[in-house]
C-alpha cells in the first residue's frame, strides 16, 4: 500500500515537472521570437530619428529664422525631406514650398508639424 502511494507520488511529481518544462519552454520560445522581431526592426527607430532630425532642422532653420531662408538651407531641408521617403510628409512639404501667401504657408506648417508628430509617435 505504501509502496503504491510512493509510486503515485513520484508519477505525479514527474508529470508536474514535465508540464513545467513544457510551459517554460513555450514561454522561452515566444520570448525569443519577440526578441528577434524587435532586433529585426531598427528601421522604425531609424525613420523616427530621421523625422526628429528633420523636425529639429525645420524648427531651427525655418520657424526660428530671423529673415528669409537661404538657398543652402532650403536645399538641406529638401534633401532631408526626400531622405524620409514618406509620401505624406513630402506632399505637405511641397504644399508648404508652393505656398503663395503667408496664410497658406502658416496653415501648411501647422499640417506639416502635425504629420511629423504623428509619424514620430508611431
Short mmCIF file of C-alpha atoms in Angstrom, two decimals:
data_model
loop_
_atom_site.label_atom_id
_atom_site.label_comp_id
_atom_site.label_asym_id
_atom_site.label_seq_id
_atom_site.Cartn_x
_atom_site.Cartn_y
_atom_site.Cartn_z
CA UNK A 1 0.00 0.00 0.00
CA UNK A 2 2.73 2.48 0.97
CA UNK A 3 4.81 1.42 -1.99
CA UNK A 4 1.85 2.03 -4.32
CA UNK A 5 1.32 5.54 -2.83
CA UNK A 6 5.02 6.30 -3.34
CA UNK A 7 4.74 5.24 -6.99
CA UNK A 8 1.71 7.54 -7.47
CA UNK A 9 3.50 10.41 -5.78
CA UNK A 10 6.58 10.02 -8.00
CA UNK A 11 4.41 9.60 -11.09
CA UNK A 12 2.52 12.83 -10.28
CA UNK A 13 5.78 14.62 -9.45
CA UNK A 14 7.34 13.62 -12.77
CA UNK A 15 4.16 14.69 -14.61
CA UNK A 16 4.21 18.12 -12.92
CA UNK A 17 7.90 18.55 -13.73
CA UNK A 18 7.34 17.64 -17.38
CA UNK A 19 4.37 20.03 -17.61
CA UNK A 20 6.51 22.78 -16.04
CA UNK A 21 9.29 22.18 -18.56
CA UNK A 22 6.82 22.37 -21.43
CA UNK A 23 5.29 25.58 -20.05
CA UNK A 24 8.64 27.31 -19.56
CA UNK A 25 9.93 26.02 -22.90
CA UNK A 26 6.97 27.55 -24.74
CA UNK A 27 7.40 30.85 -22.88
CA UNK A 28 11.10 30.86 -23.76
CA UNK A 29 10.31 30.20 -27.43
CA UNK A 30 7.69 33.01 -27.55
CA UNK A 31 10.06 35.45 -25.85
CA UNK A 32 12.83 34.51 -28.27
CA UNK A 33 10.55 35.21 -31.24
CA UNK A 34 9.57 38.62 -29.82
CA UNK A 35 13.24 39.45 -29.30
CA UNK A 36 14.04 38.56 -32.91
CA UNK A 37 11.18 40.76 -34.09
CA UNK A 38 12.49 43.70 -32.07
CA UNK A 39 16.06 43.12 -33.26
CA UNK A 40 14.94 42.99 -36.89
CA UNK A 41 13.05 46.28 -36.76
CA UNK A 42 15.61 49.02 -36.17
CA UNK A 43 14.34 50.60 -39.39
CA UNK A 44 11.41 52.09 -37.49
CA UNK A 45 13.79 53.62 -35.00
CA UNK A 46 15.96 54.93 -37.81
CA UNK A 47 12.96 56.53 -39.52
CA UNK A 48 11.87 58.18 -36.26
CA UNK A 49 15.40 59.53 -35.84
CA UNK A 50 15.34 60.99 -39.34
CA UNK A 51 11.93 62.55 -38.74
CA UNK A 52 13.16 64.03 -35.46
CA UNK A 53 16.27 65.40 -37.16
CA UNK A 54 14.21 66.96 -39.96
CA UNK A 55 11.73 68.42 -37.48
CA UNK A 56 14.51 69.96 -35.39
CA UNK A 57 16.16 71.37 -38.52
CA UNK A 58 12.83 72.74 -39.78
CA UNK A 59 12.06 74.44 -36.48
CA UNK A 60 15.55 75.89 -36.12
CA UNK A 61 16.15 76.93 -39.72
CA UNK A 62 12.64 77.99 -40.78
CA UNK A 63 10.44 78.77 -37.80
CA UNK A 64 13.16 80.46 -35.76
CA UNK A 65 14.79 82.20 -38.73
CA UNK A 66 15.29 85.93 -38.39
CA UNK A 67 14.91 86.59 -42.09
CA UNK A 68 14.48 84.75 -45.33
CA UNK A 69 15.80 81.19 -45.51
CA UNK A 70 18.87 80.95 -47.75
CA UNK A 71 19.23 78.59 -50.70
CA UNK A 72 21.67 76.22 -48.98
CA UNK A 73 19.33 75.74 -46.03
CA UNK A 74 16.37 75.12 -48.35
CA UNK A 75 18.43 72.55 -50.22
CA UNK A 76 19.39 70.76 -46.98
CA UNK A 77 15.75 70.73 -45.88
CA UNK A 78 14.62 69.42 -49.28
CA UNK A 79 17.22 66.63 -49.16
CA UNK A 80 16.20 65.74 -45.61
CA UNK A 81 12.53 65.51 -46.65
CA UNK A 82 13.40 63.30 -49.62
CA UNK A 83 15.55 61.11 -47.36
CA UNK A 84 12.48 60.38 -45.20
CA UNK A 85 10.85 58.59 -48.16
CA UNK A 86 7.39 59.38 -46.82
CA UNK A 87 4.78 60.42 -49.38
CA UNK A 88 2.53 62.19 -46.88
CA UNK A 89 5.33 64.34 -45.46
CA UNK A 90 6.66 65.04 -48.95
CA UNK A 91 3.23 66.12 -50.21
CA UNK A 92 2.75 68.54 -47.32
CA UNK A 93 6.31 69.84 -47.78
CA UNK A 94 5.53 70.56 -51.44
CA UNK A 95 2.38 72.44 -50.41
CA UNK A 96 4.46 74.49 -47.97
CA UNK A 97 7.10 75.31 -50.56
CA UNK A 98 4.45 76.21 -53.14
CA UNK A 99 2.54 78.49 -50.75
CA UNK A 100 1.67 81.84 -52.32
CA UNK A 101 0.52 83.71 -49.22
CA UNK A 102 1.64 83.85 -45.63
CA UNK A 103 -1.69 82.35 -44.52
CA UNK A 104 -1.23 79.34 -46.83
CA UNK A 105 2.32 78.88 -45.52
CA UNK A 106 1.17 79.04 -41.90
CA UNK A 107 -1.60 76.51 -42.49
CA UNK A 108 0.80 74.23 -44.31
CA UNK A 109 3.35 74.47 -41.50
CA UNK A 110 0.67 73.52 -38.98
CA UNK A 111 -0.32 70.47 -41.03
CA UNK A 112 3.33 69.52 -41.65
CA UNK A 113 4.21 69.68 -37.97
CA UNK A 114 1.08 67.70 -37.12
CA UNK A 115 2.07 64.97 -39.59
CA UNK A 116 5.63 64.89 -38.26
CA UNK A 117 4.44 64.49 -34.67
CA UNK A 118 2.05 61.68 -35.69
CA UNK A 119 4.85 59.87 -37.51
CA UNK A 120 7.18 60.19 -34.52
CA UNK A 121 4.54 58.79 -32.18
CA UNK A 122 4.10 55.62 -34.25
#
